[in-house]
Amino acid sequence: AQKITQTQPGMFVQEKEAVTLDCTYDTSDPSYGLFWYKQPSSGEMIFLIYQGSYDQQNATEGRYSLNFQKARKSANLVISASQLGDSAMYFCAMKGDNFNKFYFGSGTKLNVKP
Amino acid sequence: NAGVTQTPKFRILKIGQSMTLQCAQDMNHNYMYWYRQDPGMGLKLIYYSVGAGITDKGEVPNGYNVSRSTTEDFPLRLELAAPSQTSVYFCASSYREGRSEKLFFGSGTQLSVL
């Protein structure tokens, strides 16, 4: 079974502070990839960061980093120095290497306060 | 580089009508997907394709059909539209480079069935 869980429907963070968005997953595939996407109010899906299950180091992309804890099956997104433009929905997704499907979590709505 | 192109962007259907959502990608990706996103929710996979001539069901295929006659095009057909099909529809394509994978989304089609 493949499952992605995001337990935070909504989050608030003060501008310039860091925030962590939680994501846990379950998969029967020994090799898989984890993804985070941002969906602003305009609706498009913007790729943020990718982590492979065999990657030894946590992925980073600018202000985004992925806190990957394989034993705990978690792939939390950390946004440093939050900006007002970070206000959006954030989706965690997973794809097993032996499966052809991407599975998405239910999303976390992040609001950055000035 | 157009990426993934979806048409139309908006559509209103009456109950029982049918229509085709068009999706085309110019990146020569083998993998293509159709997702639906209900308000405030995550993405649910409707159908996917691993190459021309090959399609398979996702999580929520009922009421939809797809075809993949070429690598570029992956249209989604709605037969006998129902209010439950009111949603935003995203087409996506993906490629794999080594151990890294990336999913590209179209801009979405907002469909209302009244």
JSON list of C-alpha atoms in Angstrom, two decimals, chain A residues 39 43 45 89 91, chain B residues 35-44 86-90:
[
{"chain": "A", "resi": 39, "resn": "GLN", "atom": "CA", "xyz": [0.17, 25.52, -4.85]},
{"chain": "A", "resi": 43, "resn": "GLY", "atom": "CA", "xyz": [-3.75, 27.19, -8.64]},
{"chain": "A", "resi": 45, "resn": "MET", "atom": "CA", "xyz": [1.51, 23.25, -8.97]},
{"chain": "A", "resi": 89, "resn": "MET", "atom": "CA", "xyz": [-0.97, 25.13, -0.02]},
{"chain": "A", "resi": 91, "resn": "PHE", "atom": "CA", "xyz": [1.58, 19.05, -0.89]},
{"chain": "B", "resi": 35, "resn": "TYR", "atom": "CA", "xyz": [-5.49, 14.08, -11.42]},
{"chain": "B", "resi": 36, "resn": "ARG", "atom": "CA", "xyz": [-8.53, 15.75, -9.96]},
{"chain": "B", "resi": 37, "resn": "GLN", "atom": "CA", "xyz": [-8.45, 18.14, -7.04]},
{"chain": "B", "resi": 38, "resn": "ASP", "atom": "CA", "xyz": [-11.64, 18.77, -5.14]},
{"chain": "B", "resi": 39, "resn": "PRO", "atom": "CA", "xyz": [-11.89, 22.05, -3.16]},
{"chain": "B", "resi": 40, "resn": "GLY", "atom": "CA", "xyz": [-9.49, 22.12, -0.22]},
{"chain": "B", "resi": 41, "resn": "MET", "atom": "CA", "xyz": [-8.28, 18.61, -0.91]},
{"chain": "B", "resi": 42, "resn": "GLY", "atom": "CA", "xyz": [-5.26, 16.86, -2.31]},
{"chain": "B", "resi": 43, "resn": "LEU", "atom": "CA", "xyz": [-4.88, 15.30, -5.73]},
{"chain": "B", "resi": 44, "resn": "LYS", "atom": "CA", "xyz": [-6.50, 12.03, -6.65]},
{"chain": "B", "resi": 86, "resn": "THR", "atom": "CA", "xyz": [-17.04, 19.26, -10.44]},
{"chain": "B", "resi": 87, "resn": "SER", "atom": "CA", "xyz": [-13.37, 19.68, -9.71]},
{"chain": "B", "resi": 88, "resn": "VAL", "atom": "CA", "xyz": [-10.07, 21.06, -10.95]},
{"chain": "B", "resi": 89, "resn": "TYR", "atom": "CA", "xyz": [-8.34, 18.67, -13.29]},
{"chain": "B", "resi": 90, "resn": "PHE", "atom": "CA", "xyz": [-4.58, 18.54, -13.67]}
]
